[in-house]
mmCIF file of C-alpha atoms in Angstrom:
data_model
loop_
_atom_site.group_PDB
_atom_site.id
_atom_site.type_symbol
_atom_site.label_atom_id
_atom_site.label_comp_id
_atom_site.label_asym_id
_atom_site.label_seq_id
_atom_site.Cartn_x
_atom_site.Cartn_y
_atom_site.Cartn_z
ATOM 1 C CA MET O 1 -12.698 -45.770 -5.089
ATOM 2 C CA SER O 2 -9.093 -46.881 -4.165
ATOM 3 C CA LEU O 3 -7.411 -46.717 -0.490
ATOM 4 C CA LYS O 4 -6.366 -42.735 -0.392
ATOM 5 C CA LEU O 5 -8.990 -41.194 -1.584
ATOM 6 C CA SER O 6 -11.064 -42.979 0.723
ATOM 7 C CA ILE O 7 -8.447 -41.742 3.624
ATOM 8 C CA LEU O 8 -8.741 -38.272 1.696
ATOM 9 C CA CYS O 9 -12.212 -37.956 2.935
ATOM 10 C CA ILE O 10 -12.597 -39.458 6.291
ATOM 11 C CA LEU O 11 -9.672 -36.764 6.840
ATOM 12 C CA ALA O 12 -11.695 -34.343 5.034
ATOM 13 C CA MET O 13 -14.656 -35.030 6.686
ATOM 14 C CA PHE O 14 -12.937 -34.972 10.764
ATOM 15 C CA LEU O 15 -10.713 -31.626 9.500
ATOM 16 C CA SER O 16 -15.184 -30.536 9.145
ATOM 17 C CA ILE O 17 -16.279 -31.821 12.060
ATOM 18 C CA ALA O 18 -13.459 -29.913 13.924
ATOM 19 C CA CYS O 19 -14.519 -26.781 12.177
ATOM 20 C CA LYS O 20 -17.247 -26.982 13.426
ATOM 21 C CA LYS O 21 -18.200 -23.677 15.528
ATOM 22 C CA GLU O 22 -18.621 -23.669 19.482
ATOM 23 C CA ASP O 23 -22.100 -23.490 20.590
ATOM 24 C CA GLY O 24 -23.892 -23.474 17.264
ATOM 25 C CA ASN O 25 -22.861 -19.881 16.634
ATOM 26 C CA THR O 26 -24.115 -19.705 13.079
ATOM 27 C CA CYS O 27 -22.249 -16.226 12.397
ATOM 28 C CA LYS O 28 -19.320 -16.096 9.186
ATOM 29 C CA GLU O 29 -15.491 -15.628 10.554
ATOM 30 C CA ILE O 30 -14.420 -12.479 8.825
ATOM 31 C CA PRO O 31 -12.209 -12.665 5.714
ATOM 32 C CA SER O 32 -8.789 -13.166 5.990
ATOM 33 C CA SER O 33 -8.015 -8.910 4.238
ATOM 34 C CA LEU O 34 -9.912 -8.056 7.126
ATOM 35 C CA LYS O 35 -8.290 -10.287 10.063
ATOM 36 C CA SER O 36 -4.875 -9.267 8.150
ATOM 37 C CA VAL O 37 -5.817 -6.196 9.975
ATOM 38 C CA LEU O 38 -6.309 -6.605 13.333
ATOM 39 C CA PRO O 39 -3.767 -6.539 16.472
ATOM 40 C CA GLU O 40 -3.734 -9.352 18.737
ATOM 41 C CA ILE O 41 -6.073 -9.431 21.180
ATOM 42 C CA GLU O 42 -6.223 -10.069 24.731
ATOM 43 C CA SER O 43 -9.519 -11.035 24.279
ATOM 44 C CA PHE O 44 -11.052 -9.505 27.831
ATOM 45 C CA MET O 45 -12.431 -6.388 29.551
ATOM 46 C CA ILE O 46 -9.709 -4.913 32.028
ATOM 47 C CA ASP O 47 -9.883 -4.337 35.729
ATOM 48 C CA THR O 48 -9.379 -0.472 36.778
ATOM 49 C CA ASN O 49 -6.769 -1.684 38.811
ATOM 50 C CA LYS O 50 -4.553 -2.889 34.300
ATOM 51 C CA THR O 51 -4.315 -6.147 36.364
ATOM 52 C CA SER O 52 -6.254 -8.214 36.170
ATOM 53 C CA PRO O 53 -9.725 -9.377 33.949
ATOM 54 C CA ALA O 54 -12.943 -6.899 34.213
ATOM 55 C CA THR O 55 -15.363 -9.642 36.574
ATOM 56 C CA TRP O 56 -18.828 -7.639 37.298
ATOM 57 C CA LEU O 57 -17.777 -5.485 39.492
ATOM 58 C CA GLY O 58 -16.593 -8.620 41.730
ATOM 59 C CA ARG O 59 -19.903 -9.663 41.868
ATOM 60 C CA PRO O 60 -20.276 -14.062 42.155
ATOM 61 C CA GLN O 61 -23.372 -14.817 40.730
ATOM 62 C CA ALA O 62 -26.528 -16.840 41.421
ATOM 63 C CA ASP O 63 -24.495 -20.342 41.146
ATOM 64 C CA GLY O 64 -21.151 -18.958 43.385
ATOM 65 C CA ARG O 65 -19.355 -18.396 40.262
ATOM 66 C CA LEU O 66 -17.199 -14.728 39.297
ATOM 67 C CA ILE O 67 -18.162 -13.610 35.628
ATOM 68 C CA GLN O 68 -15.544 -13.074 33.461
ATOM 69 C CA GLU O 69 -15.892 -10.212 31.688
ATOM 70 C CA PRO O 70 -15.388 -10.790 27.291
ATOM 71 C CA ILE O 71 -14.738 -9.285 24.528
ATOM 72 C CA ASN O 72 -17.627 -9.310 22.531
ATOM 73 C CA LEU O 73 -16.920 -6.748 19.302
ATOM 74 C CA ILE O 74 -15.412 -5.438 17.463
ATOM 75 C CA ILE O 75 -14.677 -2.502 15.265
ATOM 76 C CA ILE O 76 -12.642 -1.756 11.682
ATOM 77 C CA ASP O 77 -12.417 1.829 10.904
ATOM 78 C CA GLU O 78 -11.159 2.626 7.183
ATOM 79 C CA LYS O 79 -12.171 6.661 6.623
ATOM 80 C CA ALA O 80 -10.975 8.006 9.899
ATOM 81 C CA THR O 81 -8.523 10.902 9.939
ATOM 82 C CA SER O 82 -7.603 11.306 13.110
ATOM 83 C CA GLU O 83 -8.386 9.390 15.890
ATOM 84 C CA GLU O 84 -9.957 12.522 16.937
ATOM 85 C CA ASP O 85 -12.346 11.767 14.016
ATOM 86 C CA ALA O 86 -12.190 7.824 14.522
ATOM 87 C CA ILE O 87 -14.013 8.634 18.351
ATOM 88 C CA LEU O 88 -15.881 10.894 16.807
ATOM 89 C CA ARG O 89 -16.757 8.652 13.936
ATOM 90 C CA LEU O 90 -17.592 5.491 16.254
ATOM 91 C CA THR O 91 -19.975 8.269 19.045
ATOM 92 C CA ALA O 92 -21.606 9.250 16.074
ATOM 93 C CA ALA O 93 -22.080 5.899 14.742
ATOM 94 C CA PHE O 94 -23.040 3.973 18.282
ATOM 95 C CA THR O 95 -25.050 7.117 18.646
ATOM 96 C CA LYS O 96 -27.221 6.699 15.761
ATOM 97 C CA ALA O 97 -28.512 3.083 16.098
ATOM 98 C CA GLY O 98 -29.835 3.759 19.240
ATOM 99 C CA PHE O 99 -27.087 3.302 22.243
ATOM 100 C CA GLY O 100 -25.943 7.430 22.281
ATOM 101 C CA PRO O 101 -23.475 7.581 25.947
ATOM 102 C CA ARG O 102 -25.479 7.067 29.665
ATOM 103 C CA TYR O 103 -24.843 7.185 32.580
ATOM 104 C CA GLY O 104 -25.642 5.016 35.557
ATOM 105 C CA HIS O 105 -22.672 2.225 34.449
ATOM 106 C CA SER O 106 -19.453 1.473 36.089
ATOM 107 C CA SER O 107 -16.334 3.133 33.827
ATOM 108 C CA GLY O 108 -12.476 3.092 34.059
ATOM 109 C CA TYR O 109 -12.221 -0.299 31.828
ATOM 110 C CA TRP O 110 -9.264 -0.689 29.129
ATOM 111 C CA GLY O 111 -8.802 -3.097 26.750
ATOM 112 C CA LYS O 112 -5.342 -4.516 25.434
ATOM 113 C CA MET O 113 -4.282 -4.442 21.714
ATOM 114 C CA ASN O 114 -0.730 -5.994 20.653
ATOM 115 C CA GLY O 115 0.649 -5.285 24.770
ATOM 116 C CA ASP O 116 -0.685 -1.368 24.820
ATOM 117 C CA PHE O 117 -3.538 -0.420 27.130
ATOM 118 C CA TYR O 118 -6.294 1.152 25.160
ATOM 119 C CA ALA O 119 -8.370 3.592 27.583
ATOM 120 C CA GLN O 120 -12.485 3.503 27.638
ATOM 121 C CA GLN O 121 -15.136 5.331 25.309
ATOM 122 C CA PRO O 122 -17.429 7.036 26.608
ATOM 123 C CA SER O 123 -14.541 8.223 28.109
ATOM 124 C CA VAL O 124 -16.895 10.531 30.225
ATOM 125 C CA ARG O 125 -17.059 8.252 33.884
ATOM 126 C CA ASP O 126 -19.503 6.969 34.369
ATOM 127 C CA PHE O 127 -20.677 6.315 31.027
ATOM 128 C CA ALA O 128 -21.396 3.648 28.238
ATOM 129 C CA PHE O 129 -22.676 3.180 25.158
ATOM 130 C CA SER O 130 -26.325 2.027 25.723
ATOM 131 C CA ASP O 131 -29.677 1.841 24.558
ATOM 132 C CA TYR O 132 -31.981 2.598 27.582
ATOM 133 C CA MET O 133 -31.247 4.587 30.493
ATOM 134 C CA TRP O 134 -30.030 2.584 33.647
ATOM 135 C CA VAL O 135 -33.229 1.876 35.379
ATOM 136 C CA PHE O 136 -34.155 -0.774 32.828
ATOM 137 C CA THR O 137 -32.854 -3.646 31.460
ATOM 138 C CA ASN O 138 -30.343 -2.417 28.962
ATOM 139 C CA ASN O 139 -28.159 -3.482 26.055
ATOM 140 C CA HIS O 140 -24.357 -1.347 26.714
ATOM 141 C CA ALA O 141 -21.203 -1.914 25.268
ATOM 142 C CA ARG O 142 -17.595 -0.408 26.896
ATOM 143 C CA ILE O 143 -14.961 0.485 23.673
ATOM 144 C CA PHE O 144 -11.422 0.823 23.386
ATOM 145 C CA GLY O 145 -8.922 1.498 20.870
ATOM 146 C CA PRO O 146 -8.622 2.666 18.523
ATOM 147 C CA TYR O 147 -5.011 0.706 17.521
ATOM 148 C CA ILE O 148 -3.994 2.859 14.172
ATOM 149 C CA HIS O 149 -1.778 0.632 11.869
ATOM 150 C CA ASP O 150 -1.739 1.666 8.168
ATOM 151 C CA ASP O 151 -4.997 4.383 8.930
ATOM 152 C CA ILE O 152 -6.721 1.779 9.371
ATOM 153 C CA TYR O 153 -8.257 1.860 13.059
ATOM 154 C CA VAL O 154 -9.650 -0.338 15.582
ATOM 155 C CA TRP O 155 -11.494 -0.469 18.345
ATOM 156 C CA ILE O 156 -12.170 -3.740 20.958
ATOM 157 C CA GLY O 157 -15.221 -3.802 22.841
ATOM 158 C CA SER O 158 -17.740 -6.000 25.607
ATOM 159 C CA SER O 159 -20.757 -5.633 25.499
ATOM 160 C CA SER O 160 -23.520 -6.818 27.881
ATOM 161 C CA ARG O 161 -27.364 -7.080 29.221
ATOM 162 C CA GLU O 162 -27.797 -6.089 32.872
ATOM 163 C CA ARG O 163 -30.969 -5.908 35.041
ATOM 164 C CA GLY O 164 -32.507 -2.561 34.951
ATOM 165 C CA VAL O 165 -31.931 -0.851 38.743
ATOM 166 C CA ALA O 166 -29.795 -3.904 39.978
ATOM 167 C CA HIS O 167 -27.091 -4.350 37.310
ATOM 168 C CA ASP O 168 -26.914 -7.684 37.356
ATOM 169 C CA TYR O 169 -26.115 -9.743 34.343
ATOM 170 C CA VAL O 170 -28.538 -10.813 31.903
ATOM 171 C CA SER O 171 -26.285 -12.009 28.589
ATOM 172 C CA PHE O 172 -23.342 -10.855 26.418
ATOM 173 C CA ARG O 173 -24.923 -12.787 23.018
ATOM 174 C CA ILE O 174 -28.429 -11.038 23.605
ATOM 175 C CA SER O 175 -26.373 -7.282 23.581
ATOM 176 C CA ARG O 176 -23.335 -8.207 21.332
ATOM 177 C CA ASP O 177 -25.864 -9.499 18.351
ATOM 178 C CA ALA O 178 -28.187 -6.907 19.025
ATOM 179 C CA MET O 179 -25.360 -3.593 18.414
ATOM 180 C CA VAL O 180 -24.971 -5.576 15.200
ATOM 181 C CA LYS O 181 -27.596 -6.089 14.325
ATOM 182 C CA GLU O 182 -29.289 -2.401 14.620
ATOM 183 C CA MET O 183 -25.576 -0.426 13.605
ATOM 184 C CA ALA O 184 -26.279 -2.462 10.377
ATOM 185 C CA ASN O 185 -29.811 -2.152 10.271
ATOM 186 C CA TYR O 186 -29.304 1.750 11.102
ATOM 187 C CA GLY O 187 -26.943 2.842 8.494
ATOM 188 C CA SER O 188 -23.911 2.922 10.740
ATOM 189 C CA ALA O 189 -21.467 0.044 9.780
ATOM 190 C CA GLU O 190 -21.925 -3.388 7.461
ATOM 191 C CA ASN O 191 -22.302 -6.572 9.415
ATOM 192 C CA ALA O 192 -18.624 -7.917 8.872
ATOM 193 C CA GLY O 193 -19.478 -10.533 10.891
ATOM 194 C CA CYS O 194 -17.164 -12.219 13.669
ATOM 195 C CA HIS O 195 -13.582 -13.535 14.856
ATOM 196 C CA PHE O 196 -13.235 -16.296 17.148
ATOM 197 C CA LEU O 197 -11.044 -15.229 19.888
ATOM 198 C CA ASN O 198 -11.455 -18.548 21.683
ATOM 199 C CA ASN O 199 -12.258 -16.255 25.210
ATOM 200 C CA LYS O 200 -15.367 -18.483 26.815
ATOM 201 C CA ILE O 201 -15.035 -20.142 30.096
ATOM 202 C CA ASP O 202 -16.727 -22.587 31.537
ATOM 203 C CA ASN O 203 -14.775 -23.587 34.764
ATOM 204 C CA GLU O 204 -15.754 -24.042 38.946
ATOM 205 C CA SER O 205 -15.111 -20.782 39.415
ATOM 206 C CA VAL O 206 -15.590 -18.021 36.752
ATOM 207 C CA SER O 207 -17.419 -18.989 33.276
ATOM 208 C CA THR O 208 -18.209 -16.503 30.664
ATOM 209 C CA GLY O 209 -22.124 -17.336 31.424
ATOM 210 C CA ASP O 210 -23.249 -17.903 27.919
ATOM 211 C CA HIS O 211 -20.427 -16.489 25.519
ATOM 212 C CA ASP O 212 -19.553 -18.414 22.574
ATOM 213 C CA GLY O 213 -16.108 -18.090 22.149
ATOM 214 C CA TYR O 214 -16.948 -15.064 19.293
ATOM 215 C CA ALA O 215 -16.012 -11.165 19.364
ATOM 216 C CA GLY O 216 -19.414 -9.875 16.129
ATOM 217 C CA VAL O 217 -17.213 -7.107 14.062
ATOM 218 C CA LEU O 218 -18.154 -4.032 12.674
ATOM 219 C CA VAL O 219 -17.198 -1.642 9.982
ATOM 220 C CA LEU O 220 -17.759 1.579 10.342
ATOM 221 C CA LYS O 221 -19.475 3.485 7.946
ATOM 222 C CA MET R 1 -64.890 -18.068 97.044
ATOM 223 C CA LYS R 2 -61.737 -19.607 94.713
ATOM 224 C CA LYS R 3 -64.492 -20.863 92.682
ATOM 225 C CA TRP R 4 -66.120 -18.099 91.917
ATOM 226 C CA ILE R 5 -62.769 -15.973 90.679
ATOM 227 C CA ILE R 6 -61.069 -18.894 88.368
ATOM 228 C CA SER R 7 -64.617 -18.002 86.635
ATOM 229 C CA ILE R 8 -64.463 -14.327 86.881
ATOM 230 C CA VAL R 9 -60.780 -14.742 84.847
ATOM 231 C CA ALA R 10 -61.973 -17.107 83.095
ATOM 232 C CA ILE R 11 -65.163 -15.989 82.167
ATOM 233 C CA ALA R 12 -62.785 -12.346 81.852
ATOM 234 C CA THR R 13 -59.835 -14.964 79.451
ATOM 235 C CA VAL R 14 -62.977 -15.692 77.157
ATOM 236 C CA PHE R 15 -64.391 -10.915 76.899
ATOM 237 C CA SER R 16 -60.279 -10.841 75.935
ATOM 238 C CA TYR R 17 -59.476 -13.195 73.645
ATOM 239 C CA LYS R 18 -62.380 -12.050 71.857
ATOM 240 C CA TRP R 19 -61.996 -8.399 72.024
ATOM 241 C CA LEU R 20 -58.084 -8.925 70.574
ATOM 242 C CA LEU R 21 -60.009 -11.437 67.403
ATOM 243 C CA ASN R 22 -61.643 -8.129 67.630
ATOM 244 C CA VAL R 23 -59.424 -5.171 67.263
ATOM 245 C CA GLU R 24 -59.490 -3.824 63.506
ATOM 246 C CA ASP R 25 -56.232 -4.602 60.822
ATOM 247 C CA THR R 26 -55.353 -0.819 61.098
ATOM 248 C CA THR R 27 -52.170 -0.958 58.356
ATOM 249 C CA ALA R 28 -54.128 0.671 55.032
ATOM 250 C CA GLN R 29 -54.809 -2.136 52.432
ATOM 251 C CA LEU R 30 -55.958 -1.145 48.861
ATOM 252 C CA PRO R 31 -59.431 -3.339 47.798
ATOM 253 C CA ASN R 32 -58.168 -6.266 44.707
ATOM 254 C CA PRO R 33 -54.519 -5.808 45.243
ATOM 255 C CA GLN R 34 -52.906 -5.367 41.518
ATOM 256 C CA THR R 35 -49.007 -7.466 42.109
ATOM 257 C CA GLY R 36 -46.466 -3.968 39.813
ATOM 258 C CA LEU R 37 -48.912 -1.466 39.027
ATOM 259 C CA THR R 38 -52.128 -0.531 38.097
ATOM 260 C CA ILE R 39 -51.835 2.716 36.877
ATOM 261 C CA SER R 40 -54.642 5.228 34.483
ATOM 262 C CA LEU R 41 -52.125 7.184 31.578
ATOM 263 C CA SER R 42 -53.509 10.497 30.044
ATOM 264 C CA GLY R 43 -52.258 12.872 27.367
ATOM 265 C CA HIS R 44 -49.414 11.410 24.838
ATOM 266 C CA LEU R 45 -50.505 7.862 26.626
ATOM 267 C CA ASN R 46 -53.903 7.062 27.386
ATOM 268 C CA GLY R 47 -55.334 4.050 28.716
ATOM 269 C CA SER R 48 -56.151 2.100 32.279
ATOM 270 C CA PHE R 49 -52.894 -0.647 32.241
ATOM 271 C CA VAL R 50 -51.384 -2.711 34.980
ATOM 272 C CA ARG R 51 -47.519 -3.689 34.822
ATOM 273 C CA GLY R 52 -47.526 -7.221 37.033
ATOM 274 C CA ASP R 53 -44.497 -7.664 34.543
ATOM 275 C CA VAL R 54 -42.179 -4.715 36.235
ATOM 276 C CA ALA R 55 -39.374 -6.773 37.746
ATOM 277 C CA TRP R 56 -38.198 -5.142 41.292
ATOM 278 C CA SER R 57 -35.739 -4.610 42.851
ATOM 279 C CA ARG R 58 -33.126 -1.958 45.513
ATOM 280 C CA ILE R 59 -30.714 0.264 43.954
ATOM 281 C CA GLU R 60 -27.198 -1.066 44.970
ATOM 282 C CA ASN R 61 -24.356 1.456 46.570
ATOM 283 C CA PRO R 62 -22.132 1.102 49.304
ATOM 284 C CA LEU R 63 -23.355 4.712 51.372
ATOM 285 C CA LEU R 64 -27.055 3.512 51.718
ATOM 286 C CA THR R 65 -28.751 0.721 53.791
ATOM 287 C CA ALA R 66 -30.054 -2.246 51.276
ATOM 288 C CA ASP R 67 -33.309 -1.020 51.698
ATOM 289 C CA ALA R 68 -33.348 2.763 51.776
ATOM 290 C CA THR R 69 -34.559 2.791 47.432
ATOM 291 C CA ILE R 70 -36.461 0.166 45.585
ATOM 292 C CA GLY R 71 -37.416 0.103 41.839
ATOM 293 C CA PHE R 72 -39.849 -1.111 39.834
ATOM 294 C CA PHE R 73 -38.273 -1.582 35.650
ATOM 295 C CA THR R 74 -39.744 -3.809 32.318
ATOM 296 C CA ASP R 75 -37.269 -5.442 30.124
ATOM 297 C CA PRO R 76 -37.622 -3.260 26.986
ATOM 298 C CA PRO R 77 -38.608 -3.777 25.092
ATOM 299 C CA SER R 78 -42.519 -4.861 25.982
ATOM 300 C CA THR R 79 -44.498 -7.446 23.234
ATOM 301 C CA GLY R 80 -47.734 -5.864 23.630
ATOM 302 C CA SER R 81 -47.179 -3.149 25.435
ATOM 303 C CA LEU R 82 -47.582 0.216 25.238
ATOM 304 C CA PHE R 83 -44.815 1.396 26.853
ATOM 305 C CA ASP R 84 -41.931 0.720 28.783
ATOM 306 C CA ILE R 85 -41.670 2.290 32.597
ATOM 307 C CA ALA R 86 -39.632 1.554 35.201
ATOM 308 C CA MET R 87 -39.889 4.665 39.219
ATOM 309 C CA VAL R 88 -38.470 4.426 41.930
ATOM 310 C CA LEU R 89 -38.212 5.625 44.813
ATOM 311 C CA GLY R 90 -35.620 6.411 47.924
ATOM 312 C CA ASN R 91 -34.985 7.824 51.958
ATOM 313 C CA ILE R 92 -31.306 9.861 51.112
ATOM 314 C CA VAL R 93 -30.910 9.238 54.942
ATOM 315 C CA PRO R 94 -27.842 7.198 56.149
ATOM 316 C CA GLU R 95 -28.813 4.091 57.768
ATOM 317 C CA ALA R 96 -32.608 5.310 56.839
ATOM 318 C CA ALA R 97 -35.265 2.799 55.068
ATOM 319 C CA LEU R 98 -37.837 2.586 53.483
ATOM 320 C CA GLU R 99 -40.905 4.549 55.027
ATOM 321 C CA LYS R 100 -44.419 5.561 55.017
ATOM 322 C CA GLY R 101 -44.967 8.952 54.075
ATOM 323 C CA THR R 102 -45.145 11.262 50.053
ATOM 324 C CA TYR R 103 -41.663 10.572 48.355
ATOM 325 C CA PRO R 104 -41.942 14.085 46.166
ATOM 326 C CA VAL R 105 -40.882 13.402 41.883
ATOM 327 C CA ILE R 106 -37.272 14.252 42.002
ATOM 328 C CA PRO R 107 -35.435 16.600 38.953
ATOM 329 C CA VAL R 108 -34.210 13.842 35.855
ATOM 330 C CA ILE R 109 -31.160 15.116 34.125
ATOM 331 C CA ASN R 110 -28.855 12.854 31.490
ATOM 332 C CA ASP R 111 -30.216 9.769 33.817
ATOM 333 C CA ALA R 112 -28.555 11.290 36.774
ATOM 334 C CA PRO R 113 -31.746 11.541 39.095
ATOM 335 C CA ALA R 114 -31.249 14.276 41.302
ATOM 336 C CA LEU R 115 -31.109 13.185 45.082
ATOM 337 C CA ILE R 116 -30.642 15.329 47.988
ATOM 338 C CA PRO R 117 -28.977 13.645 50.714
ATOM 339 C CA GLY R 118 -30.929 13.527 53.166
ATOM 340 C CA THR R 119 -33.847 13.518 51.267
ATOM 341 C CA LYS R 120 -36.814 11.335 50.589
ATOM 342 C CA GLY R 121 -37.350 11.312 46.571
ATOM 343 C CA GLY R 122 -38.893 9.658 43.243
ATOM 344 C CA PHE R 123 -38.591 9.577 39.515
ATOM 345 C CA MET R 124 -40.518 7.684 37.048
ATOM 346 C CA THR R 125 -39.451 7.488 33.492
ATOM 347 C CA ILE R 126 -41.375 5.858 30.332
ATOM 348 C CA VAL R 127 -40.618 4.687 27.126
ATOM 349 C CA PRO R 128 -43.344 4.160 24.363
ATOM 350 C CA THR R 129 -42.707 1.170 22.701
ATOM 351 C CA GLY R 130 -42.267 0.786 18.604
ATOM 352 C CA GLN R 131 -40.549 3.509 18.349
ATOM 353 C CA ALA R 132 -37.736 3.866 15.398
ATOM 354 C CA VAL R 133 -34.268 5.927 16.946
ATOM 355 C CA PRO R 134 -33.849 8.023 18.214
ATOM 356 C CA ARG R 135 -36.395 6.647 21.197
ATOM 357 C CA GLU R 136 -38.875 9.539 22.131
ATOM 358 C CA GLU R 137 -37.741 9.514 26.242
ATOM 359 C CA PHE R 138 -41.395 10.664 29.600
ATOM 360 C CA TYR R 139 -39.492 12.649 32.085
ATOM 361 C CA THR R 140 -41.399 13.143 35.608
ATOM 362 C CA ARG R 141 -41.588 16.710 36.087
ATOM 363 C CA SER R 142 -43.790 16.847 39.189
ATOM 364 C CA GLY R 143 -45.832 15.732 42.257
ATOM 365 C CA SER R 144 -45.282 12.615 44.228
ATOM 366 C CA PHE R 145 -45.809 8.538 45.014
ATOM 367 C CA THR R 146 -46.976 8.101 48.785
ATOM 368 C CA ILE R 147 -46.187 5.056 50.554
ATOM 369 C CA ASP R 148 -48.673 3.724 52.836
ATOM 370 C CA SER R 149 -47.385 1.504 53.629
ATOM 371 C CA VAL R 150 -43.651 -0.614 54.179
ATOM 372 C CA SER R 151 -41.533 -4.242 55.532
ATOM 373 C CA THR R 152 -38.945 -5.993 55.174
ATOM 374 C CA SER R 153 -42.268 -8.352 53.018
ATOM 375 C CA LEU R 154 -44.654 -5.266 51.586
ATOM 376 C CA ILE R 155 -44.889 -2.048 49.801
ATOM 377 C CA PHE R 156 -47.724 -0.407 48.517
ATOM 378 C CA GLY R 157 -48.922 2.739 47.433
ATOM 379 C CA THR R 158 -50.946 5.625 45.285
ATOM 380 C CA ILE R 159 -48.558 7.944 43.032
ATOM 381 C CA ASP R 160 -49.871 11.162 40.614
ATOM 382 C CA VAL R 161 -47.328 12.386 39.331
ATOM 383 C CA VAL R 162 -47.088 14.402 35.101
ATOM 384 C CA LEU R 163 -43.792 13.334 32.851
ATOM 385 C CA ALA R 164 -42.851 15.160 29.380
ATOM 386 C CA ASN R 165 -40.326 14.603 27.407
ATOM 387 C CA ALA R 166 -37.751 15.760 26.651
ATOM 388 C CA ASP R 167 -38.904 19.792 25.672
ATOM 389 C CA SER R 168 -41.937 19.353 27.308
ATOM 390 C CA SER R 169 -44.431 20.036 24.355
ATOM 391 C CA LYS R 170 -46.054 16.456 24.728
ATOM 392 C CA THR R 171 -46.997 15.197 28.470
ATOM 393 C CA ILE R 172 -48.203 12.174 30.644
ATOM 394 C CA LEU R 173 -50.670 11.887 33.201
ATOM 395 C CA VAL R 174 -49.532 8.635 35.605
ATOM 396 C CA THR R 175 -52.448 8.069 38.878
ATOM 397 C CA GLY R 176 -52.497 5.325 40.589
ATOM 398 C CA GLU R 177 -51.124 2.013 42.619
ATOM 399 C CA PHE R 178 -48.035 0.321 43.293
ATOM 400 C CA TYR R 179 -47.644 -3.078 45.082
ATOM 401 C CA GLN R 180 -45.892 -5.443 45.554
ATOM 402 C CA PRO R 181 -44.523 -8.194 48.514
ATOM 403 C CA LEU R 182 -40.647 -8.265 48.853
ATOM 404 C CA ASN R 183 -39.877 -12.087 49.448
#
């Protein structure tokens, strides 16, 4: 084998190692055709004050660190005909999959795309999309948007699992993966893969729990 | 004389001590208590169940004291069980804690319990497992819970409630006990 070919092979090997997904995540990155419709996404849910990331109501975890709540869902709607229609379709999709709007969750958070703030859906105070009543351990999500460009509506969301009654943090991954799975199972959406937002934190004072840095991407049907 | 007085005092002390040892424990005790919920269901769901898998917690609310409420709940979907279950009791009096007594069932409307300030109350919800979406859920409509004993370390009592689904076409009668160490 020539020297040049050997060097190329070694470079290719290092390149493949560098591209290995964080935490062994096995989901497929979305195709460039979907990436091209995405705006610049602020990768954390923003607190009601619009100035700082949401941190599970400021409640420190067992290790004393704050939990910063990542954006871990992206929902693309190519069929909505207006913002109102997009909201209805989003709500219908979550409801069909068993995550209808339910009372018992803090609200008033924000998402940010291309520098603009987007309010929360469900828009009713103290509601979130959730699979079980707040007294149970449940998977729930707050969705923000829609960002609209070329008649394509983009939502971002933060999905998390909390422990019943106490509302303690349990997981971001379990909730995200459950929502992606059920939205696809019940025909609400197509699981388009995932998108790396590079929003995993693990330092002395703050963590994103079990979040792996990826958002699950759904395309509404 | 002095020796007689000392002897009488000593004997009296011994008998007092023996009497103290035999004082009946007035705290009500359940025979062979099982931690969690020990319940019998009849109606849409039937059978006797011991749900030792329920977790417990307090509701965090700045308007309530730390021990004014207690909740028992499962982590859905419970594998190997016919249903998921959750139950909450509250004493909605400022500065108050849970206390012995009757906790009547309070309505739950769109997941919001209709707790009335200044009163005690409770509710239960049951969600049968293995359902496709939309899942049918049951909420208490009548009956009551009774706390027989509550302290910083233990709570126990009884359950006698009726749950129904959204259109009241199906009911579940739940009777039984709850027993939970709190430390």
